[in-house]
Amino acid sequence: MTVLVVGATGSIGRLVVEEAVRRRHAVRALVRDPAKARQLPSEAQVALGDVTRPDTLSNAMDGVEAIVFTLGSDGAGKVGAERVDYGGVRNVLRALGSRKARIALMTSIGVTNRIGAYNRTTEAHDWKRRSERLVRASGLPYTIVRPGWFDYNGPDEHRLVLLQGDTRQAGNPSDGAVARRQIAEILVCSLTSNHALRRTFELIATAGLAPEDFDGLFAPLDGDPQGALDGVHDMANMPLEDEPQRVRDDLDVVRATTRQSACTDD
Ligand SMILES: NC(=O)c1ccc[n+]([C@@H]2O[C@H](COP(=O)([O-])OP(=O)(O)OC[C@H]3O[C@@H](n4cnc5c(N)ncnc54)[C@H](OP(=O)(O)O)[C@@H]3O)[C@@H](O)[C@H]2O)c1
């Protein structure tokens, strides 16, 4: 597959690029700072672009068959969360247009927790959750991975556990932890697994060995209901009618693009 990595220079994105190269995908890394591209494996093709500037994205889309999103706007507050974590996904999906691509989106464990101090300060959960909704509404084949705390796992904790319903909401590493490299691995593996289609899950690790059979991990999960905005078993605490008008408009646009592509297929 030709895989576009959005957030390719980040702590997870770099590992996604490495993992996708290792699995013999053709990798294209979206990078906004050319100097940072030097840290990526030479096999990766670099596409310069900034997700907040839609005019810079079209060149990255040629021939793309899959997209892995690992964007992060940490430290940029509510404005960054809307512009990058949410707006970045929206702008890339728009640039993709009616092309079909497999999507793997990384958000976060606790993403449905709206009342905790972190979300009240940053709205990062709300905007990441809205990016999940855009992906579900797009009608594209997708997997949404909500990892626990990066690299807070113990040295013997590599057995991956996939949870649904986002019920762990302490907002600290007691919610679960997982190695960065394993997050990258599952994002890349999801792209080629039919068992991962329309799956939304939290990802943590417990004591034990790393898995080899990813299909076996995905298969027991419940799929998101067709047409649903939230993950299966998620708390219904973000009613669409209370959402900002601009967010509802974005959902309408992404749905219309899907309809257009369905008509083209006919
Ligand atoms: N830390 C945890 O335990 C944990 C757990 C679960 C979820 N998360 C979530 O994971 C995310 C952090 O992942 P990470 O550590 O990989 O993040 P990171 O190292 O900060 O990387 C973020 C990536 O997004 C890119 N980016 C930001 N703005 C962009 C723009 N306008 N255009 C194009 N690319 C842009 C960055 O590019 P540059 O390199 O150019 O800046 C970078 O590649 C956070 O949002 C966090 O909420 C974290």
PDB file of C-alpha atoms and ligand atoms in Angstrom:
ATOM      1  CA  MET A   1       0.000   0.000   0.000  1.00  0.00           C
ATOM      2  CA  THR A   2       0.998   3.616  -0.420  1.00  0.00           C
ATOM      3  CA  VAL A   3       0.614   4.911   3.147  1.00  0.00           C
ATOM      4  CA  LEU A   4       0.538   8.592   4.032  1.00  0.00           C
ATOM      5  CA  VAL A   5       1.616   9.308   7.609  1.00  0.00           C
ATOM      6  CA  VAL A   6       0.187  12.552   8.986  1.00  0.00           C
ATOM      7  CA  GLY A   7       2.193  13.577  12.058  1.00  0.00           C
ATOM      8  CA  ALA A   8       5.198  11.673  10.725  1.00  0.00           C
ATOM      9  CA  THR A   9       7.822  13.583  12.718  1.00  0.00           C
ATOM     10  CA  GLY A  10       6.096  13.045  16.067  1.00  0.00           C
ATOM     11  CA  SER A  11       6.998  10.552  18.783  1.00  0.00           C
ATOM     12  CA  ILE A  12       4.489   8.008  17.416  1.00  0.00           C
ATOM     13  CA  GLY A  13       4.535   9.070  13.778  1.00  0.00           C
ATOM     14  CA  ARG A  14       8.274   8.417  13.410  1.00  0.00           C
ATOM     15  CA  LEU A  15       7.728   4.870  14.632  1.00  0.00           C
ATOM     16  CA  VAL A  16       4.749   4.466  12.287  1.00  0.00           C
ATOM     17  CA  VAL A  17       6.977   5.448   9.368  1.00  0.00           C
ATOM     18  CA  GLU A  18       9.603   2.894  10.462  1.00  0.00           C
ATOM     19  CA  GLU A  19       7.011   0.172  10.984  1.00  0.00           C
ATOM     20  CA  ALA A  20       5.300   0.795   7.650  1.00  0.00           C
ATOM     21  CA  VAL A  21       8.671   0.691   5.860  1.00  0.00           C
ATOM     22  CA  ARG A  22       9.512  -2.524   7.709  1.00  0.00           C
ATOM     23  CA  ARG A  23       6.238  -4.044   6.483  1.00  0.00           C
ATOM     24  CA  ARG A  24       7.156  -3.053   2.934  1.00  0.00           C
ATOM     25  CA  HIS A  25       4.573  -0.379   2.380  1.00  0.00           C
ATOM     26  CA  ALA A  26       5.428   2.599   0.204  1.00  0.00           C
ATOM     27  CA  VAL A  27       5.548   5.337   2.825  1.00  0.00           C
ATOM     28  CA  ARG A  28       4.904   9.011   2.320  1.00  0.00           C
ATOM     29  CA  ALA A  29       5.569  11.247   5.314  1.00  0.00           C
ATOM     30  CA  LEU A  30       3.719  14.546   5.606  1.00  0.00           C
ATOM     31  CA  VAL A  31       6.210  16.961   7.148  1.00  0.00           C
ATOM     32  CA  ARG A  32       5.908  20.680   7.780  1.00  0.00           C
ATOM     33  CA  ASP A  33       9.540  21.319   8.693  1.00  0.00           C
ATOM     34  CA  PRO A  34      11.983  20.002   6.048  1.00  0.00           C
ATOM     35  CA  ALA A  35      14.820  19.885   8.623  1.00  0.00           C
ATOM     36  CA  LYS A  36      12.872  17.296  10.632  1.00  0.00           C
ATOM     37  CA  ALA A  37      12.474  15.063   7.575  1.00  0.00           C
ATOM     38  CA  ARG A  38      16.159  14.116   7.903  1.00  0.00           C
ATOM     39  CA  GLN A  39      15.413  11.975  10.942  1.00  0.00           C
ATOM     40  CA  LEU A  40      13.093   9.730   8.898  1.00  0.00           C
ATOM     41  CA  PRO A  41      14.222   6.527   7.156  1.00  0.00           C
ATOM     42  CA  SER A  42      15.544   7.142   3.650  1.00  0.00           C
ATOM     43  CA  GLU A  43      12.897   4.774   2.206  1.00  0.00           C
ATOM     44  CA  ALA A  44      10.161   7.242   3.140  1.00  0.00           C
ATOM     45  CA  GLN A  45       9.129   9.791   0.569  1.00  0.00           C
ATOM     46  CA  VAL A  46       8.667  13.262   2.091  1.00  0.00           C
ATOM     47  CA  ALA A  47       5.712  15.469   1.198  1.00  0.00           C
ATOM     48  CA  LEU A  48       5.889  18.995   2.575  1.00  0.00           C
ATOM     49  CA  GLY A  49       2.615  20.216   4.009  1.00  0.00           C
ATOM     50  CA  ASP A  50       0.949  21.844   6.970  1.00  0.00           C
ATOM     51  CA  VAL A  51      -2.424  20.411   7.954  1.00  0.00           C
ATOM     52  CA  THR A  52      -3.718  23.857   8.907  1.00  0.00           C
ATOM     53  CA  ARG A  53      -3.071  25.079   5.344  1.00  0.00           C
ATOM     54  CA  PRO A  54      -5.287  23.095   2.951  1.00  0.00           C
ATOM     55  CA  ASP A  55      -3.510  24.570  -0.101  1.00  0.00           C
ATOM     56  CA  THR A  56      -0.346  22.648   0.897  1.00  0.00           C
ATOM     57  CA  LEU A  57      -1.959  19.209   1.066  1.00  0.00           C
ATOM     58  CA  SER A  58      -3.021  18.209  -2.429  1.00  0.00           C
ATOM     59  CA  ASN A  59       0.452  17.047  -3.575  1.00  0.00           C
ATOM     60  CA  ALA A  60       0.597  14.519  -0.751  1.00  0.00           C
ATOM     61  CA  MET A  61      -2.570  12.751  -1.888  1.00  0.00           C
ATOM     62  CA  ASP A  62      -1.562  11.292  -5.243  1.00  0.00           C
ATOM     63  CA  GLY A  63      -1.986   7.520  -5.244  1.00  0.00           C
ATOM     64  CA  VAL A  64      -2.580   7.320  -1.494  1.00  0.00           C
ATOM     65  CA  GLU A  65      -4.214   4.038  -0.430  1.00  0.00           C
ATOM     66  CA  ALA A  66      -4.033   4.461   3.343  1.00  0.00           C
ATOM     67  CA  ILE A  67      -3.582   7.272   5.844  1.00  0.00           C
ATOM     68  CA  VAL A  68      -2.314   7.004   9.425  1.00  0.00           C
ATOM     69  CA  PHE A  69      -3.068  10.056  11.571  1.00  0.00           C
ATOM     70  CA  THR A  70      -0.862  10.634  14.619  1.00  0.00           C
ATOM     71  CA  LEU A  71      -1.214  14.394  14.870  1.00  0.00           C
ATOM     72  CA  GLY A  72      -0.765  16.179  18.173  1.00  0.00           C
ATOM     73  CA  SER A  73      -1.066  19.808  19.201  1.00  0.00           C
ATOM     74  CA  ASP A  74       0.069  19.378  22.798  1.00  0.00           C
ATOM     75  CA  GLY A  75       0.683  22.703  24.505  1.00  0.00           C
ATOM     76  CA  ALA A  76      -1.306  24.703  21.945  1.00  0.00           C
ATOM     77  CA  GLY A  77      -4.527  24.750  23.999  1.00  0.00           C
ATOM     78  CA  LYS A  78      -8.056  24.888  22.650  1.00  0.00           C
ATOM     79  CA  VAL A  79      -7.068  26.711  19.472  1.00  0.00           C
ATOM     80  CA  GLY A  80      -4.410  24.120  18.623  1.00  0.00           C
ATOM     81  CA  ALA A  81      -6.729  21.235  19.412  1.00  0.00           C
ATOM     82  CA  GLU A  82      -9.322  22.566  17.001  1.00  0.00           C
ATOM     83  CA  ARG A  83      -6.864  23.622  14.282  1.00  0.00           C
ATOM     84  CA  VAL A  84      -4.571  20.572  14.338  1.00  0.00           C
ATOM     85  CA  ASP A  85      -6.127  17.535  16.079  1.00  0.00           C
ATOM     86  CA  TYR A  86      -9.530  18.165  14.507  1.00  0.00           C
ATOM     87  CA  GLY A  87      -8.926  20.600  11.642  1.00  0.00           C
ATOM     88  CA  GLY A  88      -5.938  18.593  10.439  1.00  0.00           C
ATOM     89  CA  VAL A  89      -8.040  15.467  10.004  1.00  0.00           C
ATOM     90  CA  ARG A  90     -10.818  17.466   8.324  1.00  0.00           C
ATOM     91  CA  ASN A  91      -8.418  19.175   5.906  1.00  0.00           C
ATOM     92  CA  VAL A  92      -6.628  15.957   4.958  1.00  0.00           C
ATOM     93  CA  LEU A  93      -9.954  14.156   4.355  1.00  0.00           C
ATOM     94  CA  ARG A  94     -11.056  17.060   2.169  1.00  0.00           C
ATOM     95  CA  ALA A  95      -7.805  16.951   0.225  1.00  0.00           C
ATOM     96  CA  LEU A  96      -8.336  13.226  -0.267  1.00  0.00           C
ATOM     97  CA  GLY A  97     -11.639  14.112  -1.964  1.00  0.00           C
ATOM     98  CA  SER A  98     -13.468  11.154  -3.459  1.00  0.00           C
ATOM     99  CA  ARG A  99     -10.417   8.844  -3.421  1.00  0.00           C
ATOM    100  CA  LYS A 100     -10.859   5.714  -1.332  1.00  0.00           C
ATOM    101  CA  ALA A 101      -8.253   5.178   1.375  1.00  0.00           C
ATOM    102  CA  ARG A 102      -7.990   3.024   4.455  1.00  0.00           C
ATOM    103  CA  ILE A 103      -7.729   5.177   7.600  1.00  0.00           C
ATOM    104  CA  ALA A 104      -6.035   4.546  10.945  1.00  0.00           C
ATOM    105  CA  LEU A 105      -6.634   7.362  13.407  1.00  0.00           C
ATOM    106  CA  MET A 106      -4.888   7.667  16.767  1.00  0.00           C
ATOM    107  CA  THR A 107      -6.740   9.626  19.453  1.00  0.00           C
ATOM    108  CA  SER A 108      -6.492   8.889  23.185  1.00  0.00           C
ATOM    109  CA  ILE A 109      -7.792   6.795  26.031  1.00  0.00           C
ATOM    110  CA  GLY A 110     -10.318   8.919  27.943  1.00  0.00           C
ATOM    111  CA  VAL A 111     -11.322  10.805  24.792  1.00  0.00           C
ATOM    112  CA  THR A 112     -14.995  10.740  25.831  1.00  0.00           C
ATOM    113  CA  ASN A 113     -14.224  12.329  29.218  1.00  0.00           C
ATOM    114  CA  ARG A 114     -15.531  15.864  28.843  1.00  0.00           C
ATOM    115  CA  ILE A 115     -15.629  16.930  32.470  1.00  0.00           C
ATOM    116  CA  GLY A 116     -12.054  16.241  33.626  1.00  0.00           C
ATOM    117  CA  ALA A 117      -9.663  19.141  34.238  1.00  0.00           C
ATOM    118  CA  TYR A 118      -7.582  18.305  31.131  1.00  0.00           C
ATOM    119  CA  ASN A 119     -10.495  18.591  28.728  1.00  0.00           C
ATOM    120  CA  ARG A 120     -11.950  21.622  30.443  1.00  0.00           C
ATOM    121  CA  THR A 121      -8.603  23.409  29.967  1.00  0.00           C
ATOM    122  CA  THR A 122      -7.662  22.217  26.472  1.00  0.00           C
ATOM    123  CA  GLU A 123     -10.815  20.743  24.886  1.00  0.00           C
ATOM    124  CA  ALA A 124      -8.345  18.277  23.403  1.00  0.00           C
ATOM    125  CA  HIS A 125     -10.601  15.305  24.119  1.00  0.00           C
ATOM    126  CA  ASP A 126     -13.603  16.983  22.524  1.00  0.00           C
ATOM    127  CA  TRP A 127     -11.691  17.954  19.378  1.00  0.00           C
ATOM    128  CA  LYS A 128     -10.065  14.547  19.032  1.00  0.00           C
ATOM    129  CA  ARG A 129     -13.457  12.926  19.464  1.00  0.00           C
ATOM    130  CA  ARG A 130     -14.849  15.192  16.748  1.00  0.00           C
ATOM    131  CA  SER A 131     -12.008  14.032  14.489  1.00  0.00           C
ATOM    132  CA  GLU A 132     -13.138  10.448  15.190  1.00  0.00           C
ATOM    133  CA  ARG A 133     -16.654  11.465  14.175  1.00  0.00           C
ATOM    134  CA  LEU A 134     -15.409  12.902  10.883  1.00  0.00           C
ATOM    135  CA  VAL A 135     -13.631   9.654  10.087  1.00  0.00           C
ATOM    136  CA  ARG A 136     -16.729   7.568  10.886  1.00  0.00           C
ATOM    137  CA  ALA A 137     -18.959   9.908   8.865  1.00  0.00           C
ATOM    138  CA  SER A 138     -16.569   9.763   5.894  1.00  0.00           C
ATOM    139  CA  GLY A 139     -17.722   6.254   5.046  1.00  0.00           C
ATOM    140  CA  LEU A 140     -14.074   5.293   4.479  1.00  0.00           C
ATOM    141  CA  PRO A 141     -12.823   1.997   5.917  1.00  0.00           C
ATOM    142  CA  TYR A 142     -11.238   2.879   9.250  1.00  0.00           C
ATOM    143  CA  THR A 143      -9.771   1.809  12.570  1.00  0.00           C
ATOM    144  CA  ILE A 144      -9.596   4.179  15.551  1.00  0.00           C
ATOM    145  CA  VAL A 145      -6.938   3.493  18.184  1.00  0.00           C
ATOM    146  CA  ARG A 146      -7.125   5.228  21.562  1.00  0.00           C
ATOM    147  CA  PRO A 147      -3.851   4.495  23.308  1.00  0.00           C
ATOM    148  CA  GLY A 148      -3.148   4.617  27.010  1.00  0.00           C
ATOM    149  CA  TRP A 149      -0.171   6.466  28.450  1.00  0.00           C
ATOM    150  CA  PHE A 150       2.853   6.297  26.172  1.00  0.00           C
ATOM    151  CA  ASP A 151       5.765   4.218  27.487  1.00  0.00           C
ATOM    152  CA  TYR A 152       4.456   4.108  31.071  1.00  0.00           C
ATOM    153  CA  ASN A 153       4.252   0.325  30.754  1.00  0.00           C
ATOM    154  CA  GLY A 154       6.586  -1.825  32.834  1.00  0.00           C
ATOM    155  CA  PRO A 155       9.452  -3.652  31.104  1.00  0.00           C
ATOM    156  CA  ASP A 156       7.461  -6.929  31.126  1.00  0.00           C
ATOM    157  CA  GLU A 157       4.182  -5.347  29.948  1.00  0.00           C
ATOM    158  CA  HIS A 158       3.754  -6.036  26.242  1.00  0.00           C
ATOM    159  CA  ARG A 159       0.591  -8.144  26.113  1.00  0.00           C
ATOM    160  CA  LEU A 160      -1.835  -5.891  24.256  1.00  0.00           C
ATOM    161  CA  VAL A 161      -5.346  -5.486  25.631  1.00  0.00           C
ATOM    162  CA  LEU A 162      -8.030  -3.828  23.508  1.00  0.00           C
ATOM    163  CA  LEU A 163     -10.927  -2.282  25.432  1.00  0.00           C
ATOM    164  CA  GLN A 164     -14.147  -0.647  24.274  1.00  0.00           C
ATOM    165  CA  GLY A 165     -16.510   1.917  25.784  1.00  0.00           C
ATOM    166  CA  ASP A 166     -13.744   4.240  27.055  1.00  0.00           C
ATOM    167  CA  THR A 167     -14.596   3.616  30.698  1.00  0.00           C
ATOM    168  CA  ARG A 168     -11.114   4.303  32.112  1.00  0.00           C
ATOM    169  CA  GLN A 169     -11.198   7.988  32.811  1.00  0.00           C
ATOM    170  CA  ALA A 170      -8.946   8.693  35.808  1.00  0.00           C
ATOM    171  CA  GLY A 171      -6.804  10.859  33.548  1.00  0.00           C
ATOM    172  CA  ASN A 172      -3.532   9.378  34.769  1.00  0.00           C
ATOM    173  CA  PRO A 173      -1.413   6.288  33.972  1.00  0.00           C
ATOM    174  CA  SER A 174      -3.679   4.114  36.136  1.00  0.00           C
ATOM    175  CA  ASP A 175      -5.974   4.121  33.090  1.00  0.00           C
ATOM    176  CA  GLY A 176      -3.411   1.974  31.313  1.00  0.00           C
ATOM    177  CA  ALA A 177      -0.132   2.331  29.476  1.00  0.00           C
ATOM    178  CA  VAL A 178       1.434   1.015  26.312  1.00  0.00           C
ATOM    179  CA  ALA A 179       4.765   1.251  24.514  1.00  0.00           C
ATOM    180  CA  ARG A 180       5.005   3.771  21.686  1.00  0.00           C
ATOM    181  CA  ARG A 181       6.436   1.148  19.365  1.00  0.00           C
ATOM    182  CA  GLN A 182       3.441  -1.130  19.913  1.00  0.00           C
ATOM    183  CA  ILE A 183       1.033   1.733  19.188  1.00  0.00           C
ATOM    184  CA  ALA A 184       2.803   2.275  15.876  1.00  0.00           C
ATOM    185  CA  GLU A 185       2.704  -1.437  15.133  1.00  0.00           C
ATOM    186  CA  ILE A 186      -1.029  -1.812  15.696  1.00  0.00           C
ATOM    187  CA  LEU A 187      -1.820   1.305  13.666  1.00  0.00           C
ATOM    188  CA  VAL A 188       0.089  -0.108  10.700  1.00  0.00           C
ATOM    189  CA  CYS A 189      -1.282  -3.648  11.136  1.00  0.00           C
ATOM    190  CA  SER A 190      -4.856  -2.360  11.232  1.00  0.00           C
ATOM    191  CA  LEU A 191      -4.503  -1.093   7.654  1.00  0.00           C
ATOM    192  CA  THR A 192      -4.424  -4.591   6.217  1.00  0.00           C
ATOM    193  CA  SER A 193      -6.797  -6.422   8.561  1.00  0.00           C
ATOM    194  CA  ASN A 194     -10.457  -6.915   7.662  1.00  0.00           C
ATOM    195  CA  HIS A 195     -11.034  -7.699  11.336  1.00  0.00           C
ATOM    196  CA  ALA A 196     -10.011  -4.138  12.225  1.00  0.00           C
ATOM    197  CA  LEU A 197     -12.614  -2.515   9.979  1.00  0.00           C
ATOM    198  CA  ARG A 198     -14.951  -0.054  11.765  1.00  0.00           C
ATOM    199  CA  ARG A 199     -13.304  -0.892  15.091  1.00  0.00           C
ATOM    200  CA  THR A 200     -12.754   1.714  17.804  1.00  0.00           C
ATOM    201  CA  PHE A 201     -10.785   0.618  20.852  1.00  0.00           C
ATOM    202  CA  GLU A 202      -8.612   1.713  23.738  1.00  0.00           C
ATOM    203  CA  LEU A 203      -5.157   0.168  23.705  1.00  0.00           C
ATOM    204  CA  ILE A 204      -3.189  -0.760  26.825  1.00  0.00           C
ATOM    205  CA  ALA A 205      -0.602  -3.373  27.719  1.00  0.00           C
ATOM    206  CA  THR A 206      -0.378  -5.769  30.656  1.00  0.00           C
ATOM    207  CA  ALA A 207       2.233  -8.283  31.811  1.00  0.00           C
ATOM    208  CA  GLY A 208       3.073 -10.730  29.082  1.00  0.00           C
ATOM    209  CA  LEU A 209       4.535 -11.097  25.649  1.00  0.00           C
ATOM    210  CA  ALA A 210       3.846  -8.937  22.599  1.00  0.00           C
ATOM    211  CA  PRO A 211       1.268 -10.464  20.252  1.00  0.00           C
ATOM    212  CA  GLU A 212       2.065 -11.816  16.838  1.00  0.00           C
ATOM    213  CA  ASP A 213      -1.498 -12.415  15.631  1.00  0.00           C
ATOM    214  CA  PHE A 214      -3.152  -9.025  15.226  1.00  0.00           C
ATOM    215  CA  ASP A 215      -6.238 -10.398  13.474  1.00  0.00           C
ATOM    216  CA  GLY A 216      -6.846 -12.455  16.609  1.00  0.00           C
ATOM    217  CA  LEU A 217      -6.771  -9.260  18.682  1.00  0.00           C
ATOM    218  CA  PHE A 218      -9.163  -7.351  16.429  1.00  0.00           C
ATOM    219  CA  ALA A 219     -11.646 -10.143  15.712  1.00  0.00           C
ATOM    220  CA  PRO A 220     -13.467 -10.287  19.097  1.00  0.00           C
ATOM    221  CA  LEU A 221     -14.140  -6.523  19.102  1.00  0.00           C
ATOM    222  CA  ASP A 222     -17.556  -5.101  18.340  1.00  0.00           C
ATOM    223  CA  GLY A 223     -17.747  -2.951  15.222  1.00  0.00           C
ATOM    224  CA  ASP A 224     -19.113   0.568  15.349  1.00  0.00           C
ATOM    225  CA  PRO A 225     -22.702   0.547  14.093  1.00  0.00           C
ATOM    226  CA  GLN A 226     -22.933   1.597  10.453  1.00  0.00           C
ATOM    227  CA  GLY A 227     -23.538   5.351  10.295  1.00  0.00           C
ATOM    228  CA  ALA A 228     -22.861   5.937  14.004  1.00  0.00           C
ATOM    229  CA  LEU A 229     -20.836   8.986  14.998  1.00  0.00           C
ATOM    230  CA  ASP A 230     -19.402   7.522  18.200  1.00  0.00           C
ATOM    231  CA  GLY A 231     -17.575   4.332  18.999  1.00  0.00           C
ATOM    232  CA  VAL A 232     -19.679   1.324  19.899  1.00  0.00           C
ATOM    233  CA  HIS A 233     -20.337   1.350  23.683  1.00  0.00           C
ATOM    234  CA  ASP A 234     -19.174   4.982  24.063  1.00  0.00           C
ATOM    235  CA  MET A 235     -20.968   7.228  26.507  1.00  0.00           C
ATOM    236  CA  ALA A 236     -23.628   9.327  24.736  1.00  0.00           C
ATOM    237  CA  ASN A 237     -22.481  12.617  26.209  1.00  0.00           C
ATOM    238  CA  MET A 238     -21.899  14.716  23.078  1.00  0.00           C
ATOM    239  CA  PRO A 239     -25.312  15.280  21.466  1.00  0.00           C
ATOM    240  CA  LEU A 240     -25.046  16.399  17.867  1.00  0.00           C
ATOM    241  CA  GLU A 241     -27.670  19.089  18.364  1.00  0.00           C
ATOM    242  CA  ASP A 242     -25.439  20.765  20.984  1.00  0.00           C
ATOM    243  CA  GLU A 243     -22.389  20.744  18.721  1.00  0.00           C
ATOM    244  CA  PRO A 244     -21.075  23.982  17.177  1.00  0.00           C
ATOM    245  CA  GLN A 245     -22.641  24.742  13.793  1.00  0.00           C
ATOM    246  CA  ARG A 246     -19.203  24.647  12.088  1.00  0.00           C
ATOM    247  CA  VAL A 247     -18.696  21.079  13.323  1.00  0.00           C
ATOM    248  CA  ARG A 248     -22.093  19.980  12.023  1.00  0.00           C
ATOM    249  CA  ASP A 249     -21.295  21.671   8.700  1.00  0.00           C
ATOM    250  CA  ASP A 250     -18.010  19.743   8.475  1.00  0.00           C
ATOM    251  CA  LEU A 251     -19.890  16.488   9.048  1.00  0.00           C
ATOM    252  CA  ASP A 252     -22.308  17.391   6.241  1.00  0.00           C
ATOM    253  CA  VAL A 253     -19.397  18.104   3.880  1.00  0.00           C
ATOM    254  CA  VAL A 254     -17.608  14.838   4.667  1.00  0.00           C
ATOM    255  CA  ARG A 255     -20.835  12.860   4.208  1.00  0.00           C
ATOM    256  CA  ALA A 256     -21.558  14.594   0.898  1.00  0.00           C
ATOM    257  CA  THR A 257     -18.072  13.691  -0.343  1.00  0.00           C
ATOM    258  CA  THR A 258     -18.752  10.056   0.505  1.00  0.00           C
ATOM    259  CA  ARG A 259     -22.048  10.104  -1.386  1.00  0.00           C
ATOM    260  CA  GLN A 260     -20.253  11.630  -4.350  1.00  0.00           C
ATOM    261  CA  SER A 261     -17.661   8.871  -4.322  1.00  0.00           C
ATOM    262  CA  ALA A 262     -20.375   6.187  -4.009  1.00  0.00           C
ATOM    263  CA  CYS A 263     -22.075   7.668  -7.107  1.00  0.00           C
ATOM    264  CA  THR A 264     -18.764   7.652  -8.982  1.00  0.00           C
ATOM    265  CA  ASP A 265     -18.348   3.968  -8.144  1.00  0.00           C
ATOM    266  CA  ASP A 266     -21.815   3.240  -9.556  1.00  0.00           C
TER     267      ASP A 266
HETATM  268  N1  LIG B   1       1.538  11.062  25.924  1.00  0.00           N
HETATM  269  C1  LIG B   1       0.625  10.133  26.152  1.00  0.00           C
HETATM  270  O1  LIG B   1       0.746   9.314  27.052  1.00  0.00           O
HETATM  271  C2  LIG B   1      -0.589  10.072  25.265  1.00  0.00           C
HETATM  272  C3  LIG B   1      -1.500   9.035  25.422  1.00  0.00           C
HETATM  273  C4  LIG B   1      -2.583   8.952  24.544  1.00  0.00           C
HETATM  274  C5  LIG B   1      -2.744   9.907  23.535  1.00  0.00           C
HETATM  275  N2  LIG B   1      -1.838  10.911  23.451  1.00  0.00           N
HETATM  276  C6  LIG B   1      -2.039  11.895  22.373  1.00  0.00           C
HETATM  277  O2  LIG B   1      -1.043  11.678  21.396  1.00  0.00           O
HETATM  278  C7  LIG B   1      -0.672  12.914  20.828  1.00  0.00           C
HETATM  279  C8  LIG B   1       0.798  13.040  20.885  1.00  0.00           C
HETATM  280  O3  LIG B   1       1.410  12.101  20.026  1.00  0.00           O
HETATM  281  P1  LIG B   1       2.954  12.286  19.769  1.00  0.00           P
HETATM  282  O4  LIG B   1       3.701  12.135  21.049  1.00  0.00           O
HETATM  283  O5  LIG B   1       3.321  11.487  18.586  1.00  0.00           O
HETATM  284  O6  LIG B   1       2.936  13.848  19.373  1.00  0.00           O
HETATM  285  P2  LIG B   1       4.125  14.749  18.937  1.00  0.00           P
HETATM  286  O7  LIG B   1       5.438  14.090  19.156  1.00  0.00           O
HETATM  287  O8  LIG B   1       3.882  16.112  19.515  1.00  0.00           O
HETATM  288  O9  LIG B   1       3.885  14.802  17.341  1.00  0.00           O
HETATM  289  C9  LIG B   1       2.826  15.519  16.793  1.00  0.00           C
HETATM  290  C10 LIG B   1       2.962  15.460  15.290  1.00  0.00           C
HETATM  291  O10 LIG B   1       1.962  16.302  14.709  1.00  0.00           O
HETATM  292  C11 LIG B   1       2.623  17.163  13.771  1.00  0.00           C
HETATM  293  N3  LIG B   1       1.923  18.416  13.569  1.00  0.00           N
HETATM  294  C12 LIG B   1       1.508  19.300  14.498  1.00  0.00           C
HETATM  295  N4  LIG B   1       0.952  20.366  13.901  1.00  0.00           N
HETATM  296  C13 LIG B   1       1.027  20.136  12.563  1.00  0.00           C
HETATM  297  C14 LIG B   1       0.643  20.872  11.411  1.00  0.00           C
HETATM  298  N5  LIG B   1       0.057  22.082  11.511  1.00  0.00           N
HETATM  299  N6  LIG B   1       0.860  20.323  10.188  1.00  0.00           N
HETATM  300  C15 LIG B   1       1.464  19.109  10.061  1.00  0.00           C
HETATM  301  N7  LIG B   1       1.868  18.371  11.116  1.00  0.00           N
HETATM  302  C16 LIG B   1       1.649  18.892  12.342  1.00  0.00           C
HETATM  303  C17 LIG B   1       3.978  17.425  14.403  1.00  0.00           C
HETATM  304  O11 LIG B   1       4.865  17.997  13.472  1.00  0.00           O
HETATM  305  P3  LIG B   1       6.209  18.746  13.969  1.00  0.00           P
HETATM  306  O12 LIG B   1       7.199  17.652  14.263  1.00  0.00           O
HETATM  307  O13 LIG B   1       6.599  19.594  12.828  1.00  0.00           O
HETATM  308  O14 LIG B   1       5.855  19.525  15.205  1.00  0.00           O
HETATM  309  C18 LIG B   1       4.324  16.015  14.794  1.00  0.00           C
HETATM  310  O15 LIG B   1       4.724  15.277  13.682  1.00  0.00           O
HETATM  311  C19 LIG B   1      -1.238  14.016  21.680  1.00  0.00           C
HETATM  312  O16 LIG B   1      -2.215  14.710  20.942  1.00  0.00           O
HETATM  313  C20 LIG B   1      -1.845  13.322  22.856  1.00  0.00           C
HETATM  314  O17 LIG B   1      -3.076  13.845  23.250  1.00  0.00           O
HETATM  315  C21 LIG B   1      -0.773  11.018  24.263  1.00  0.00           C
END
